[in-house]
Short mmCIF file of C-alpha atoms in Angstrom, two decimals:
data_model
loop_
_atom_site.label_atom_id
_atom_site.label_comp_id
_atom_site.label_asym_id
_atom_site.label_seq_id
_atom_site.Cartn_x
_atom_site.Cartn_y
_atom_site.Cartn_z
CA MET A 1 -15.15 16.33 -5.44
CA HIS A 2 -17.11 13.49 -4.59
CA LYS A 3 -19.38 11.71 -6.79
CA LYS A 4 -21.97 8.46 -6.65
CA THR A 5 -20.97 5.80 -9.66
CA THR A 6 -22.23 2.72 -10.13
CA ARG A 7 -19.13 0.29 -10.75
CA LYS A 8 -20.07 -1.57 -14.17
CA ALA A 9 -16.41 -3.11 -14.41
CA LEU A 10 -17.02 -5.79 -12.09
CA GLU A 11 -13.19 -7.57 -13.31
CA ILE A 12 -11.62 -9.22 -11.03
CA LYS A 13 -7.30 -8.70 -11.53
CA PRO A 14 -5.10 -10.83 -10.65
CA SER A 15 -2.38 -9.25 -8.55
CA GLY A 16 -0.18 -12.12 -6.88
CA ARG A 17 1.94 -9.22 -4.86
CA SER A 18 0.35 -7.53 -2.41
CA THR A 19 -2.61 -10.10 -2.38
CA ASP A 20 -3.96 -12.77 -4.79
CA PHE A 21 -6.72 -10.48 -6.73
CA LEU A 22 -7.49 -6.86 -7.00
CA THR A 23 -11.61 -6.11 -6.47
CA PRO A 24 -13.20 -3.45 -8.18
CA SER A 25 -12.90 -0.17 -6.58
CA PHE A 26 -15.31 1.25 -4.38
CA ILE A 27 -13.34 4.52 -4.75
CA PHE A 28 -12.07 5.47 -7.27
CA GLY A 29 -9.54 8.86 -6.47
CA CYS A 30 -7.71 9.80 -3.11
CA GLY A 31 -8.00 12.86 -1.27
CA PHE A 32 -4.39 12.78 -0.37
CA ASN A 33 -1.83 14.47 -3.24
CA CYS A 34 1.32 12.57 -3.04
CA SER A 35 3.40 13.18 -5.79
CA TYR A 36 4.44 9.74 -7.11
CA CYS A 37 0.86 8.52 -6.15
CA TYR A 38 -0.59 5.66 -9.02
CA CYS A 39 -3.60 6.52 -8.62
CA LYS A 40 -3.35 9.70 -9.53
CA ARG A 41 -2.12 8.64 -12.65
CA HIS A 42 -5.12 7.95 -14.11
CA LYS A 43 -7.15 10.84 -11.84
CA THR A 44 -5.79 14.02 -11.08
CA GLU A 45 -8.82 15.18 -9.53
CA GLY A 46 -12.03 14.19 -7.17
CA VAL A 47 -13.32 10.54 -5.98
CA ASP A 48 -15.50 8.34 -7.58
CA ILE A 49 -17.93 6.84 -4.66
CA ALA A 50 -19.43 2.81 -6.34
CA THR A 51 -23.12 3.10 -4.78
CA ASN A 52 -23.49 -1.17 -6.26
CA THR A 53 -21.64 -2.24 -2.96
CA LEU A 54 -23.12 -5.42 -2.64
CA GLU A 55 -22.89 -6.35 -6.36
CA ILE A 56 -18.78 -5.64 -6.43
CA LEU A 57 -19.12 -8.08 -3.04
CA THR A 58 -21.26 -10.87 -4.99
CA ALA A 59 -18.63 -11.03 -7.47
CA VAL A 60 -16.25 -11.47 -5.13
CA ASP A 61 -17.69 -14.38 -3.82
CA HIS A 62 -18.21 -15.97 -6.67
CA HIS A 63 -14.83 -15.53 -7.70
CA ALA A 64 -13.19 -16.93 -4.35
CA TRP A 65 -14.45 -19.95 -4.95
CA PHE A 66 -13.59 -20.75 -7.98
CA ALA A 67 -10.35 -18.76 -7.34
CA ASP A 68 -6.92 -20.97 -9.59
CA VAL A 69 -4.69 -20.03 -6.83
CA GLU A 70 -2.70 -22.40 -4.40
CA LYS A 71 -2.55 -22.17 -0.60
CA PRO A 72 -0.10 -21.49 1.22
CA ASN A 73 1.44 -18.73 -0.72
CA GLN A 74 2.97 -15.18 0.34
CA THR A 75 0.02 -13.35 0.42
CA HIS A 76 -2.02 -15.89 3.04
CA PRO A 77 -0.63 -19.25 4.24
CA LYS A 78 -4.64 -20.04 4.56
CA TYR A 79 -7.13 -17.31 2.72
CA VAL A 80 -7.61 -16.26 -1.00
CA THR A 81 -6.38 -12.08 -0.17
CA TYR A 82 -8.20 -9.27 -1.99
CA ASP A 83 -6.92 -5.59 -2.34
CA ILE A 84 -9.63 -3.65 -1.98
CA GLY A 85 -8.15 -0.20 -2.37
CA CYS A 86 -5.30 -0.12 -5.30
CA ASN A 87 -7.25 3.06 -6.33
CA SER A 88 -7.47 5.37 -3.31
CA ASP A 89 -6.75 5.28 0.58
CA MET A 90 -9.60 3.00 1.69
CA ALA A 91 -8.91 4.37 5.33
CA LEU A 92 -9.10 8.29 4.16
CA HIS A 93 -11.99 7.57 2.31
CA ALA A 94 -14.02 5.20 4.89
CA LYS A 95 -17.06 7.62 5.58
CA ASN A 96 -17.54 7.96 2.09
CA TYR A 97 -18.00 4.15 1.41
CA GLU A 98 -19.88 1.04 3.10
CA TRP A 99 -16.88 0.20 4.95
CA GLY A 100 -18.49 -1.70 7.86
CA THR A 101 -20.24 -3.86 4.73
CA VAL A 102 -17.46 -4.49 2.99
CA PHE A 103 -15.12 -5.39 6.17
CA GLU A 104 -18.58 -7.79 7.62
CA PHE A 105 -18.47 -9.17 4.27
CA PHE A 106 -14.67 -10.49 4.68
CA LYS A 107 -14.94 -10.69 8.24
CA GLN A 108 -17.87 -13.65 7.96
CA HIS A 109 -16.28 -15.14 4.49
CA PRO A 110 -15.36 -19.18 4.68
CA ILE A 111 -11.86 -17.89 2.09
CA ALA A 112 -11.66 -14.67 1.29
CA MET A 113 -9.56 -12.02 3.39
CA GLY A 114 -9.66 -8.18 2.43
CA SER A 115 -6.82 -5.85 2.47
CA PHE A 116 -5.76 -2.21 1.81
CA ALA A 117 -2.67 -0.08 2.35
CA THR A 118 -3.03 3.02 4.23
CA LYS A 119 -1.08 6.74 4.87
CA TYR A 120 -3.70 7.52 7.27
CA VAL A 121 -4.47 6.52 10.43
CA ASN A 122 -8.37 6.19 11.11
CA ASP A 123 -9.50 5.67 14.75
CA ASP A 124 -12.90 4.82 13.66
CA LEU A 125 -11.90 1.37 12.29
CA LEU A 126 -10.57 0.56 15.66
CA LYS A 127 -14.24 0.44 15.94
CA TYR A 128 -14.87 -2.54 14.30
CA ASN A 129 -13.26 -6.19 14.91
CA PRO A 130 -13.08 -8.04 11.67
CA GLU A 131 -10.79 -11.07 13.41
CA GLY A 132 -8.29 -11.29 11.59
CA LYS A 133 -9.74 -11.23 8.38
CA MET A 134 -9.05 -7.70 7.59
CA ARG A 135 -5.05 -6.96 6.37
CA ILE A 136 -3.86 -2.89 6.97
CA ARG A 137 -0.90 -2.48 5.63
CA PHE A 138 0.57 1.22 6.72
CA SER A 139 2.48 2.88 3.95
CA VAL A 140 6.24 3.76 5.57
CA MET A 141 9.05 5.85 4.00
CA PRO A 142 11.63 7.88 5.70
CA VAL A 143 10.65 11.07 6.93
CA ASP A 144 13.01 13.39 4.87
CA TYR A 145 10.77 11.56 2.02
CA MET A 146 7.68 11.77 3.39
CA ASN A 147 7.59 14.92 4.28
CA ILE A 148 8.46 16.47 0.75
CA LEU A 149 6.33 13.36 -0.80
CA GLU A 150 3.07 12.84 1.19
CA PRO A 151 1.75 16.04 2.64
CA HIS A 152 -1.01 16.33 5.12
CA THR A 153 -0.73 12.49 5.91
CA SER A 154 -0.43 10.72 8.95
CA THR A 155 3.50 11.37 10.59
CA LEU A 156 5.54 8.53 10.80
CA ALA A 157 5.19 8.42 14.30
CA GLU A 158 1.29 8.21 14.05
CA ARG A 159 0.97 5.29 11.67
CA LEU A 160 4.04 2.94 13.58
CA ILE A 161 2.13 3.77 16.67
CA ALA A 162 -0.96 2.97 15.48
CA VAL A 163 -0.10 -0.84 14.35
CA LYS A 164 -0.21 -2.35 17.92
CA LYS A 165 -3.86 -0.59 17.97
CA PHE A 166 -4.93 -2.04 15.41
CA GLN A 167 -3.59 -5.31 16.16
CA ASP A 168 -4.96 -5.49 19.28
CA ALA A 169 -8.55 -4.50 17.61
CA GLY A 170 -8.37 -7.28 15.67
CA TYR A 171 -6.70 -6.60 12.38
CA GLU A 172 -3.64 -7.88 10.61
CA VAL A 173 -1.24 -5.57 10.28
CA HIS A 174 1.66 -5.24 7.27
CA LEU A 175 3.76 -2.75 6.49
CA ASN A 176 3.94 -1.02 3.13
CA PHE A 177 7.89 0.00 1.92
CA SER A 178 6.42 1.99 -0.84
CA PRO A 179 7.87 3.36 -2.98
CA VAL A 180 11.80 2.86 -2.11
CA ILE A 181 13.66 5.85 -3.23
CA VAL A 182 17.38 6.05 -3.97
CA LYS A 183 18.91 8.98 -3.85
CA THR A 184 22.32 10.15 -2.48
CA GLY A 185 22.64 8.82 0.99
CA TRP A 186 19.47 6.78 0.81
CA LEU A 187 20.47 4.10 3.27
CA LYS A 188 21.23 6.37 5.45
CA ASN A 189 17.48 7.42 5.85
CA TYR A 190 16.49 4.26 5.52
CA GLU A 191 18.72 3.07 8.56
CA TYR A 192 17.18 5.74 10.57
CA LEU A 193 13.77 4.47 9.38
CA PHE A 194 14.71 1.05 10.71
CA ARG A 195 16.09 1.89 14.11
CA ILE A 196 12.53 4.08 15.20
CA MET A 197 10.67 0.88 13.92
CA ASP A 198 12.42 -1.42 15.94
CA LYS A 199 12.19 0.64 18.67
CA ILE A 200 8.30 1.51 18.91
CA ALA A 201 7.76 -2.10 18.24
CA MET A 202 9.29 -3.02 21.23
CA LEU A 203 8.38 0.23 23.24
CA TYR A 204 4.61 -0.36 22.07
CA LYS A 205 4.66 -4.22 22.15
CA TRP A 206 4.07 -5.19 18.76
CA ASP A 207 2.86 -8.59 17.74
CA THR A 208 6.30 -8.85 15.68
CA ASP A 209 5.70 -12.26 14.74
CA THR A 210 2.81 -11.29 12.39
CA VAL A 211 3.91 -8.33 11.22
CA LYS A 212 5.46 -8.80 8.11
CA ALA A 213 6.01 -6.47 4.83
CA GLU A 214 5.94 -5.76 1.26
CA VAL A 215 8.83 -3.87 -0.17
CA ILE A 216 8.36 -1.74 -3.47
CA PHE A 217 10.92 0.54 -5.59
CA LEU A 218 10.06 3.37 -7.38
CA THR A 219 8.30 3.15 -10.50
CA HIS A 220 7.45 6.68 -11.48
CA ASN A 221 4.85 8.19 -15.20
CA GLU A 222 5.77 10.35 -17.62
CA GLY A 223 2.69 12.11 -17.57
CA LYS A 224 2.64 12.11 -13.35
CA HIS A 225 6.03 13.37 -13.80
CA LEU A 226 4.60 16.66 -16.23
CA TYR A 227 1.94 16.78 -14.04
CA ASN A 228 4.10 17.50 -11.09
CA LEU A 229 5.94 20.36 -12.64
CA GLU A 230 3.11 21.66 -14.16
CA HIS A 231 1.17 22.00 -10.66
CA LYS A 232 4.59 22.66 -9.07
CA LEU A 233 4.35 18.99 -6.68
CA PRO A 234 7.73 18.74 -4.79
CA GLY A 235 9.98 16.32 -4.78
CA GLU A 236 10.82 15.64 -8.83
CA ASN A 237 14.24 15.80 -7.89
CA LEU A 238 13.36 12.34 -5.74
CA LEU A 239 11.38 11.00 -8.30
CA TRP A 240 12.68 11.64 -11.52
CA GLN A 241 16.71 10.78 -11.68
CA PRO A 242 16.57 9.64 -15.76
CA GLU A 243 20.56 8.82 -14.74
CA ILE A 244 19.59 5.26 -12.63
CA GLN A 245 16.12 4.68 -14.62
CA GLU A 246 14.88 3.33 -17.50
CA SER A 247 11.75 3.91 -19.34
CA LYS A 248 8.98 1.03 -18.99
CA VAL A 249 5.67 0.71 -20.39
CA SER A 250 3.15 -0.94 -18.22
CA GLN A 251 0.13 -3.80 -19.10
CA TYR A 252 -2.11 -0.86 -19.17
CA GLY A 253 0.22 1.19 -21.57
CA GLY A 254 1.57 3.63 -19.02
CA LYS A 255 4.73 5.65 -19.94
CA ASN A 256 6.83 4.33 -16.58
CA ILE A 257 10.25 4.54 -15.50
CA ARG A 258 11.96 2.18 -12.87
CA TYR A 259 15.63 2.06 -11.79
CA ARG A 260 18.11 0.30 -14.23
CA ALA A 261 17.75 -3.38 -14.07
CA GLY A 262 21.50 -4.18 -12.75
CA LEU A 263 21.20 -1.38 -10.65
CA LYS A 264 18.13 -2.14 -9.03
CA LYS A 265 19.63 -5.60 -8.17
CA GLN A 266 22.18 -4.14 -6.24
CA TYR A 267 19.93 -1.68 -4.63
CA ILE A 268 17.67 -4.40 -3.31
CA ASP A 269 20.60 -6.06 -1.98
CA GLN A 270 21.50 -3.28 -0.54
CA PHE A 271 17.93 -2.83 1.05
CA VAL A 272 17.34 -6.38 2.45
CA GLU A 273 20.99 -6.45 4.12
CA LEU A 274 20.27 -3.11 5.95
CA HIS A 275 16.81 -4.16 7.01
CA ASP A 276 17.46 -7.53 8.55
CA LYS A 277 20.81 -6.32 10.22
CA TYR A 278 18.42 -3.44 12.39
CA ILE A 279 14.75 -5.45 12.13
CA PRO A 280 15.45 -8.77 11.59
CA TRP A 281 12.03 -9.77 13.37
CA ASN A 282 10.49 -8.00 9.92
CA THR A 283 9.90 -10.83 7.77
CA ILE A 284 9.70 -9.33 3.97
CA ARG A 285 7.48 -11.00 1.69
CA TYR A 286 8.20 -9.90 -1.46
CA ILE A 287 10.40 -7.24 -2.70
CA PHE A 288 10.66 -5.93 -6.38
#
């Protein structure tokens, strides 16, 4: 169910990882039902659509000129970067909000750039050329995990083949390894993923110098875990592994679990070693 709403809270929050800042939500909620979804922890049903797009963009404009961020940094060498879709999949829900107005704002803005992650290849977005001022981050994970955790999303092949299409259309394209799942045999699964990526990148002639990546190891949530069990969502054997995880209270009070600090350092080192062996052309912007 989609509901029109006026976004009253226009706070722009710091990020510092994927982007410098997070914009107020143009969309809150998601039509996908991924078992690990951050957004679904807070809104399990329905999608709220902001009606005051111009007011949100005005807040972003005012913020950008006084943003306390030094350039260059890992989010971008020049522009102040804003994640426009931390509470939804902006490509999936493009028809539900004024995406053309949002994209045009960033295209024309002298110092601000937009960014969002997606699991959906929306060819309608190829009709617009943002001239490098919009970054699309295609989420990728091994197919065995994707089939369980990301039902009804675009396939891995569709996402990887889309990289070149979106580059040619004028987008900056990055990859989002998120969430990285640790399970028996996980390194073999990621080796296979990296091999596929390397072949497709060469076959479709990606501009590999510009395809960078972010890597985010799984953080799960107690409430989402219980919701998944109650509603029989698949994948809890991948997501909920207390024997290798520890509790973490989020900055917003959520009861989360993540891989234990000592183990996670090992997992990160293993991931990076494997990544650099098979796709050394892919620069990891950050990993945690």
